[in-house]
Amino acid sequence: MATPPHPLKPVQTRSRSPPTFPSPPTTPSSGMTNPMSPIRPAISLHQPNSKKGSSKHNKIFRRVRAVFRSFPIITPACKIPVSLHGTRLPDGNVGGTRMTGTLYGRRKARVSLAIQESPGSLPLLLLELTIPTGKLLQDMGVGLVRIALECEKKPNDKTKIEDEPIWTLFCNGRKCGYAAKREPTDEDFNVMQTLRVVSMGAGVIPAGDGADQPADGELTYMRAFFERVAGSKDSETYYMLNPDGNNGPELSLFFVRL
């Protein structure tokens, strides 16, 4: 009578051991973060633009362009009349590259500017401006805002203009502090991920369920297409494209090394 209970008890423990694996439900919670990590490679679509195949096409294009540049320039006899009544460029014909620009941040905190190749790519340039987000968006609602970023040009320096670490900031001709380039944080990645399907628009990014509202206000954003025009290695301009097509750009960004 003492021997039967011994085989029965291990059988019961063996049968209970599989159900005792409610520990795997802890992995779904980590699995909730894992879906975010595979999404980030989808956000990093900008980097694969410099693939080997595309680099070969770029080399071919450069060679062809170099051949055409070697041809003599012929000046036509007839001249096309140019209107001198205005300096506004026609919409969509600035001659630059279309980019995606996003202004976002807490209403009472500093605004961040992200320049992307497309709404679903990693930012090419991320700057933090010493202007409150609410103040900048309010000024843009009133009229045209011109932001000039200036830095000192160093001799024999081969740094690209978008890689400059810090800029002196001017807003509508008035000095307003500085702008600093920084690396994206988790919050920046979350913003880019949330807005990956938004091409243009403005609004508020809601906080997570049960999250307390920060003291510096809601996380607001404004996204639009920008036309990037590279004047030289020491100057670049970003014109915000107005979808209406009637008015000029509400925001212009000037990067200048002096």
Coordinates of N, CA and C in Angstrom, one line a residue, residues 38-219:
P38 N 11.1 45.2 -34.6 CA 11.1 44.9 -36.0 C 10.5 46.1 -36.8
I39 N 9.8 47.0 -36.2 CA 9.2 48.1 -36.9 C 10.3 49.1 -37.2
R40 N 11.3 49.2 -36.3 CA 12.4 50.2 -36.6 C 13.2 49.9 -37.8
P41 N 13.5 48.6 -38.2 CA 14.1 48.4 -39.5 C 13.2 49.0 -40.6
A42 N 11.9 48.9 -40.5 CA 11.0 49.5 -41.5 C 11.2 51.0 -41.5
I43 N 11.4 51.6 -40.4 CA 11.6 53.1 -40.3 C 13.0 53.4 -40.9
S44 N 13.9 52.5 -40.8 CA 15.3 52.8 -41.4 C 15.4 52.5 -42.8
L45 N 14.3 52.8 -43.6 CA 14.3 52.6 -45.0 C 15.2 53.7 -45.7
H46 N 15.5 54.7 -45.0 CA 16.4 55.7 -45.7 C 17.8 55.2 -45.9
Q47 N 18.3 54.5 -45.0 CA 19.7 54.0 -45.1 C 19.9 53.1 -46.4
P48 N 19.0 52.2 -46.6 CA 19.1 51.3 -47.8 C 19.1 52.1 -49.1
N49 N 18.8 53.4 -49.1 CA 18.8 54.1 -50.4 C 20.2 54.2 -51.0
S50 N 21.2 54.1 -50.1 CA 22.6 54.0 -50.6 C 23.0 52.5 -50.8
K51 N 22.2 51.7 -51.5 CA 22.5 50.4 -51.7 C 23.6 50.3 -52.8
K52 N 24.1 49.1 -53.0 CA 25.1 48.9 -54.0 C 24.6 49.1 -55.4
G53 N 23.4 48.7 -55.6 CA 22.8 48.9 -56.9 C 22.6 50.3 -57.2
S54 N 22.1 51.1 -56.2 CA 21.9 52.5 -56.5 C 23.2 53.2 -56.6
S55 N 24.2 52.8 -55.9 CA 25.5 53.4 -56.0 C 26.1 53.2 -57.4
K56 N 25.9 52.1 -58.0 CA 26.3 51.9 -59.3 C 25.6 52.8 -60.3
H57 N 24.3 53.0 -60.1 CA 23.6 54.0 -61.0 C 24.1 55.4 -60.7
N58 N 24.4 55.7 -59.5 CA 25.0 57.0 -59.2 C 26.3 57.3 -59.9
K59 N 27.2 56.2 -59.9 CA 28.4 56.4 -60.6 C 28.3 56.6 -62.1
I60 N 27.3 55.8 -62.7 CA 27.1 56.0 -64.1 C 26.6 57.4 -64.4
F61 N 25.6 57.8 -63.5 CA 25.1 59.2 -63.7 C 26.2 60.2 -63.6
R62 N 27.1 60.1 -62.6 CA 28.1 61.1 -62.5 C 29.0 61.1 -63.7
R63 N 29.3 59.9 -64.2 CA 30.2 59.9 -65.4 C 29.5 60.6 -66.6
V64 N 28.2 60.3 -66.8 CA 27.5 60.9 -67.9 C 27.4 62.4 -67.7
R65 N 27.2 62.8 -66.5 CA 27.1 64.3 -66.2 C 28.4 64.9 -66.4
A66 N 29.5 64.2 -66.1 CA 30.9 64.8 -66.3 C 31.1 65.0 -67.8
V67 N 30.7 64.0 -68.6 CA 30.8 64.1 -70.0 C 30.1 65.3 -70.6
F68 N 28.8 65.5 -70.1 CA 28.0 66.7 -70.6 C 28.6 68.0 -70.2
R69 N 29.2 68.0 -69.0 CA 29.8 69.2 -68.5 C 31.0 69.6 -69.3
S70 N 31.6 68.7 -70.0 CA 32.8 69.0 -70.8 C 32.4 69.7 -72.1
F71 N 31.1 69.6 -72.5 CA 30.7 70.3 -73.7 C 30.7 71.8 -73.5
P72 N 31.0 72.5 -74.6 CA 30.9 74.0 -74.5 C 29.5 74.5 -74.3
I73 N 29.4 75.6 -73.6 CA 28.1 76.2 -73.3 C 27.8 77.2 -74.4
I74 N 26.6 77.0 -75.1 CA 26.1 77.8 -76.2 C 25.1 78.7 -75.6
T75 N 25.3 80.0 -75.8 CA 24.3 81.0 -75.4 C 23.3 81.2 -76.5
P76 N 22.0 81.1 -76.2 CA 21.0 81.3 -77.2 C 20.8 82.7 -77.6
A77 N 20.4 83.0 -78.8 CA 20.3 84.4 -79.3 C 19.1 85.0 -78.7
C78 N 18.0 84.3 -78.6 CA 16.8 84.8 -78.0 C 16.8 84.6 -76.5
K79 N 16.2 85.6 -75.8 CA 16.1 85.5 -74.4 C 14.7 85.5 -73.9
I80 N 14.5 84.6 -72.9 CA 13.1 84.5 -72.4 C 12.8 85.6 -71.4
P81 N 11.7 86.3 -71.6 CA 11.4 87.4 -70.6 C 11.2 86.9 -69.2
V82 N 11.7 87.6 -68.3 CA 11.5 87.3 -66.9 C 10.8 88.4 -66.1
S83 N 9.8 88.0 -65.3 CA 9.0 89.0 -64.6 C 9.9 89.5 -63.4
L84 N 9.9 90.9 -63.3 CA 10.7 91.5 -62.2 C 9.8 92.0 -61.1
H85 N 8.5 91.6 -61.2 CA 7.6 92.2 -60.2 C 7.5 91.4 -58.9
G86 N 8.1 90.2 -58.9 CA 8.1 89.4 -57.7 C 9.2 88.4 -57.7
T87 N 9.6 88.0 -56.5 CA 10.7 87.1 -56.4 C 10.2 85.7 -56.0
R88 N 8.9 85.5 -55.9 CA 8.4 84.3 -55.4 C 8.6 83.2 -56.4
L89 N 9.1 82.0 -56.0 CA 9.3 80.9 -56.9 C 8.0 80.2 -57.2
P90 N 7.8 79.7 -58.4 CA 6.6 78.9 -58.6 C 6.5 77.7 -57.7
D91 N 5.3 77.3 -57.3 CA 5.1 76.2 -56.4 C 5.6 74.9 -57.1
G92 N 6.4 74.1 -56.3 CA 6.8 72.8 -56.8 C 7.9 72.9 -57.9
N93 N 8.4 74.2 -58.1 CA 9.5 74.3 -59.1 C 10.7 75.0 -58.5
V94 N 11.0 74.8 -57.3 CA 12.1 75.4 -56.7 C 13.4 74.8 -57.2
G95 N 13.4 73.6 -57.7 CA 14.6 73.0 -58.3 C 15.3 72.2 -57.3
G96 N 14.7 71.9 -56.1 CA 15.4 71.1 -55.1 C 14.9 69.7 -55.0
T97 N 15.1 69.2 -53.8 CA 14.6 67.8 -53.5 C 13.5 67.9 -52.5
R98 N 12.5 67.1 -52.7 CA 11.4 67.1 -51.8 C 11.7 66.3 -50.6
M99 N 11.5 66.8 -49.4 CA 11.8 66.1 -48.1 C 10.6 66.2 -47.2
T100 N 10.6 65.5 -46.2 CA 9.6 65.6 -45.1 C 10.1 66.2 -43.9
G101 N 9.5 67.3 -43.4 CA 9.9 68.0 -42.2 C 8.8 67.9 -41.2
T102 N 9.3 67.7 -39.9 CA 8.3 67.5 -38.8 C 8.8 68.4 -37.7
L103 N 7.9 69.3 -37.2 CA 8.2 70.1 -36.0 C 7.3 69.4 -34.9
Y104 N 7.9 69.1 -33.8 CA 7.2 68.5 -32.7 C 7.8 68.7 -31.4
G105 N 7.0 68.6 -30.3 CA 7.5 68.8 -29.0 C 6.4 69.1 -28.0
R106 N 6.7 69.1 -26.7 CA 5.7 69.6 -25.7 C 5.5 71.1 -25.9
R107 N 4.3 71.5 -25.6 CA 3.9 72.9 -25.9 C 4.8 73.9 -25.2
K108 N 5.2 73.6 -24.0 CA 6.0 74.6 -23.2 C 7.5 74.2 -23.3
A109 N 7.8 73.1 -24.0 CA 9.2 72.7 -24.1 C 9.8 73.1 -25.4
R110 N 11.1 72.9 -25.6 CA 11.8 73.2 -26.9 C 11.3 72.4 -28.0
V111 N 11.2 73.0 -29.2 CA 10.7 72.3 -30.3 C 11.8 71.5 -31.0
S112 N 11.5 70.4 -31.6 CA 12.5 69.6 -32.3 C 12.1 69.6 -33.8
L113 N 13.1 69.6 -34.6 CA 12.9 69.6 -36.1 C 13.6 68.4 -36.7
A114 N 12.8 67.5 -37.3 CA 13.3 66.3 -38.0 C 13.1 66.4 -39.5
I115 N 14.2 66.2 -40.2 CA 14.1 66.2 -41.7 C 14.3 64.8 -42.1
Q116 N 13.3 64.3 -42.9 CA 13.4 62.9 -43.3 C 13.3 62.8 -44.8
E117 N 13.7 61.7 -45.4 CA 13.6 61.5 -46.8 C 12.2 61.2 -47.2
S118 N 11.5 60.5 -46.3 CA 10.1 60.1 -46.5 C 9.5 60.0 -45.1
P119 N 8.1 60.0 -45.0 CA 7.5 59.9 -43.7 C 7.8 58.6 -43.0
G120 N 8.2 57.6 -43.6 CA 8.6 56.3 -42.9 C 10.0 56.0 -42.8
S121 N 10.9 57.0 -42.9 CA 12.3 56.8 -42.8 C 12.9 57.4 -41.5
L122 N 14.1 57.0 -41.2 CA 14.8 57.6 -40.1 C 15.2 59.1 -40.4
P123 N 15.2 60.0 -39.5 CA 15.6 61.4 -39.8 C 17.0 61.5 -40.3
L124 N 17.1 62.3 -41.4 CA 18.5 62.6 -41.8 C 19.1 63.7 -40.9
L125 N 18.3 64.5 -40.4 CA 18.8 65.6 -39.5 C 17.7 65.8 -38.4
L126 N 18.3 65.9 -37.2 CA 17.4 66.2 -36.0 C 18.0 67.3 -35.2
L127 N 17.3 68.4 -35.1 CA 17.7 69.6 -34.4 C 16.8 69.9 -33.2
E128 N 17.3 70.4 -32.2 CA 16.5 70.9 -31.1 C 16.7 72.4 -31.0
L129 N 15.6 73.2 -31.1 CA 15.7 74.7 -31.2 C 15.3 75.2 -29.8
T130 N 15.9 76.3 -29.5 CA 15.5 77.0 -28.2 C 14.3 77.9 -28.3
I131 N 13.3 77.3 -28.9 CA 12.0 78.0 -29.1 C 10.9 77.1 -28.6
P132 N 10.0 77.6 -27.7 CA 8.9 76.7 -27.3 C 8.0 76.3 -28.5
T133 N 7.6 75.0 -28.4 CA 6.8 74.5 -29.5 C 5.6 75.3 -29.8
G134 N 4.8 75.6 -28.7 CA 3.6 76.3 -28.8 C 3.8 77.7 -29.4
K135 N 4.9 78.4 -29.1 CA 5.2 79.7 -29.6 C 5.5 79.6 -31.1
L136 N 6.3 78.7 -31.5 CA 6.6 78.6 -32.9 C 5.4 78.3 -33.8
L137 N 4.5 77.3 -33.3 CA 3.3 77.0 -34.1 C 2.3 78.1 -34.1
Q138 N 2.3 78.9 -33.0 CA 1.4 80.1 -33.0 C 1.9 81.1 -34.0
D139 N 3.2 81.4 -34.1 CA 3.8 82.4 -35.0 C 3.5 81.9 -36.5
M140 N 3.6 80.6 -36.7 CA 3.3 80.1 -38.1 C 1.9 80.3 -38.4
G141 N 1.0 80.2 -37.5 CA -0.4 80.5 -37.8 C -0.7 81.9 -38.1
V142 N 0.1 82.8 -37.6 CA -0.1 84.3 -37.9 C 0.4 84.7 -39.2
G143 N 1.6 84.2 -39.6 CA 2.2 84.6 -40.8 C 3.5 83.9 -41.1
L144 N 4.3 84.4 -42.1 CA 5.5 83.7 -42.5 C 6.6 83.7 -41.4
V145 N 7.2 82.6 -41.2 CA 8.3 82.5 -40.2 C 9.6 82.1 -41.0
R146 N 10.6 82.9 -40.8 CA 11.9 82.6 -41.4 C 12.9 82.3 -40.3
I147 N 13.5 81.1 -40.3 CA 14.4 80.7 -39.3 C 15.8 80.6 -40.0
A148 N 16.7 81.3 -39.5 CA 18.1 81.3 -40.1 C 19.0 80.7 -39.0
L149 N 19.8 79.7 -39.4 CA 20.8 79.0 -38.6 C 22.1 79.3 -39.1
E150 N 23.0 79.9 -38.3 CA 24.3 80.3 -38.7 C 25.3 79.7 -37.8
C151 N 26.5 79.3 -38.5 CA 27.6 78.8 -37.7 C 28.9 79.3 -38.4
E152 N 30.0 79.2 -37.7 CA 31.2 79.8 -38.2 C 31.9 78.8 -39.1
K153 N 32.3 79.3 -40.3 CA 33.0 78.5 -41.2 C 34.5 78.4 -40.9
K154 N 35.0 77.1 -40.7 CA 36.4 76.9 -40.4 C 37.2 76.6 -41.6
P155 N 38.4 77.1 -41.7 CA 39.2 76.8 -42.9 C 39.6 75.3 -42.9
N156 N 39.6 74.8 -44.1 CA 40.1 73.4 -44.4 C 39.2 72.4 -43.6
D157 N 38.0 72.8 -43.3 CA 37.1 71.9 -42.6 C 36.1 71.2 -43.7
K158 N 36.1 69.9 -43.7 CA 35.3 69.2 -44.7 C 34.0 68.6 -44.1
T159 N 33.6 69.2 -43.0 CA 32.3 68.8 -42.3 C 31.2 69.2 -43.2
K160 N 30.2 68.3 -43.4 CA 29.0 68.6 -44.2 C 28.2 69.6 -43.4
I161 N 27.4 70.4 -44.1 CA 26.7 71.4 -43.4 C 25.6 70.8 -42.5
E162 N 25.1 69.6 -42.8 CA 24.1 69.0 -42.0 C 24.7 68.3 -40.8
D163 N 26.0 68.2 -40.7 CA 26.7 67.6 -39.6 C 27.2 68.6 -38.6
E164 N 27.0 69.8 -38.8 CA 27.4 70.8 -37.8 C 26.7 70.6 -36.5
P165 N 27.4 70.7 -35.4 CA 26.8 70.3 -34.1 C 25.9 71.4 -33.5
I166 N 26.2 72.7 -33.7 CA 25.5 73.7 -33.1 C 25.4 75.0 -34.0
W167 N 24.3 75.7 -33.9 CA 24.0 76.8 -34.7 C 23.5 78.0 -33.9
T168 N 23.8 79.2 -34.4 CA 23.1 80.4 -33.8 C 21.8 80.5 -34.5
L169 N 20.7 80.7 -33.7 CA 19.4 80.7 -34.2 C 18.8 82.1 -34.3
F170 N 18.3 82.5 -35.5 CA 17.6 83.7 -35.7 C 16.2 83.4 -36.2
C171 N 15.2 84.0 -35.6 CA 13.8 83.8 -36.0 C 13.2 85.2 -36.4
N172 N 12.9 85.3 -37.7 CA 12.4 86.6 -38.3 C 13.4 87.7 -38.0
G173 N 14.7 87.4 -38.2 CA 15.7 88.5 -38.0 C 16.1 88.7 -36.5
R174 N 15.5 88.1 -35.6 CA 15.8 88.3 -34.2 C 16.5 87.1 -33.6
K175 N 17.6 87.3 -32.9 CA 18.4 86.2 -32.3 C 17.6 85.6 -31.2
C176 N 17.4 84.3 -31.3 CA 16.6 83.6 -30.3 C 17.3 82.4 -29.6
G177 N 18.6 82.5 -29.6 CA 19.3 81.4 -28.9 C 20.1 80.6 -29.8
Y178 N 19.9 79.3 -29.8 CA 20.7 78.4 -30.6 C 19.9 77.1 -31.0
A179 N 20.5 76.4 -31.9 CA 19.9 75.1 -32.3 C 21.1 74.1 -32.3
A180 N 20.8 72.9 -31.7 CA 21.8 71.9 -31.6 C 21.4 70.6 -32.2
K181 N 22.3 70.0 -32.9 CA 22.0 68.7 -33.5 C 22.2 67.6 -32.4
R182 N 21.3 66.6 -32.4 CA 21.3 65.6 -31.4 C 20.9 64.2 -32.1
E183 N 21.2 63.2 -31.3 CA 20.8 61.9 -31.7 C 19.3 61.6 -31.3
P184 N 18.6 60.8 -32.1 CA 17.2 60.5 -31.7 C 17.1 59.7 -30.4
T185 N 16.2 60.0 -29.6 CA 15.9 59.3 -28.4 C 14.7 58.3 -28.6
D186 N 14.4 57.5 -27.6 CA 13.2 56.6 -27.7 C 11.9 57.4 -28.0
E187 N 11.8 58.6 -27.4 CA 10.6 59.4 -27.7 C 10.6 59.8 -29.1
D188 N 11.7 60.2 -29.7 CA 11.8 60.6 -31.1 C 11.4 59.4 -32.0
F189 N 11.9 58.2 -31.7 CA 11.6 57.1 -32.5 C 10.1 56.8 -32.4
N190 N 9.5 57.0 -31.2 CA 8.1 56.7 -31.1 C 7.3 57.7 -31.9
V191 N 7.7 59.0 -31.9 CA 7.0 60.0 -32.7 C 7.1 59.6 -34.2
M192 N 8.3 59.3 -34.7 CA 8.5 58.9 -36.1 C 7.6 57.7 -36.4
Q193 N 7.6 56.8 -35.5 CA 6.8 55.5 -35.8 C 5.3 55.8 -35.8
T194 N 4.8 56.7 -34.9 CA 3.4 57.0 -34.9 C 3.0 57.8 -36.1
L195 N 3.9 58.6 -36.6 CA 3.6 59.5 -37.8 C 4.1 58.9 -39.1
R196 N 4.4 57.6 -39.1 CA 5.0 57.1 -40.3 C 4.0 57.0 -41.5
V197 N 2.7 57.1 -41.3 CA 1.8 57.1 -42.4 C 1.2 58.5 -42.6
V198 N 1.7 59.5 -41.9 CA 1.2 60.8 -42.1 C 2.2 61.6 -43.0
S199 N 1.6 62.1 -44.1 CA 2.5 62.8 -45.1 C 2.5 64.3 -44.7
M200 N 1.3 64.9 -44.3 CA 1.3 66.3 -43.8 C 0.1 66.4 -42.9
G201 N 0.2 67.4 -42.0 CA -0.9 67.7 -41.1 C -0.3 68.1 -39.8
A202 N -1.2 68.4 -38.8 CA -0.8 68.9 -37.5 C -1.8 68.3 -36.5
G203 N -1.4 68.2 -35.3 CA -2.3 67.6 -34.3 C -1.5 67.4 -33.0
V204 N -2.1 66.5 -32.2 CA -1.6 66.1 -30.9 C -1.4 64.6 -30.8
I205 N -0.2 64.2 -30.4 CA 0.0 62.7 -30.2 C -0.4 62.4 -28.8
P206 N -1.4 61.5 -28.6 CA -1.9 61.2 -27.3 C -0.9 60.4 -26.5
A207 N -1.0 60.6 -25.2 CA -0.1 59.9 -24.3 C -0.7 58.5 -24.2
G208 N 0.1 57.5 -23.6 CA -0.3 56.2 -23.5 C -1.4 56.0 -22.4
D209 N -2.1 54.9 -22.4 CA -3.1 54.7 -21.5 C -2.6 54.7 -20.1
G210 N -3.3 55.5 -19.2 CA -2.9 55.6 -17.8 C -1.7 56.5 -17.6
A211 N -1.1 57.1 -18.6 CA 0.0 58.0 -18.5 C -0.4 59.4 -18.0
D212 N 0.3 59.9 -17.1 CA 0.0 61.3 -16.5 C 0.4 62.3 -17.6
Q213 N -0.3 63.4 -17.6 CA -0.1 64.5 -18.5 C 1.2 65.2 -18.0
P214 N 2.2 65.4 -18.8 CA 3.4 66.1 -18.4 C 3.1 67.6 -18.1
A215 N 4.0 68.1 -17.2 CA 3.7 69.5 -16.8 C 4.0 70.5 -18.0
D216 N 4.8 70.1 -19.0 CA 5.1 71.0 -20.1 C 4.1 70.9 -21.2
G217 N 3.0 70.2 -21.0 CA 2.0 70.2 -22.0 C 1.9 69.0 -22.9
E218 N 1.0 69.0 -23.8 CA 0.8 67.8 -24.7 C 1.9 67.8 -25.8
L219 N 2.1 66.6 -26.4 CA 3.1 66.5 -27.5 C 2.4 66.8 -28.8

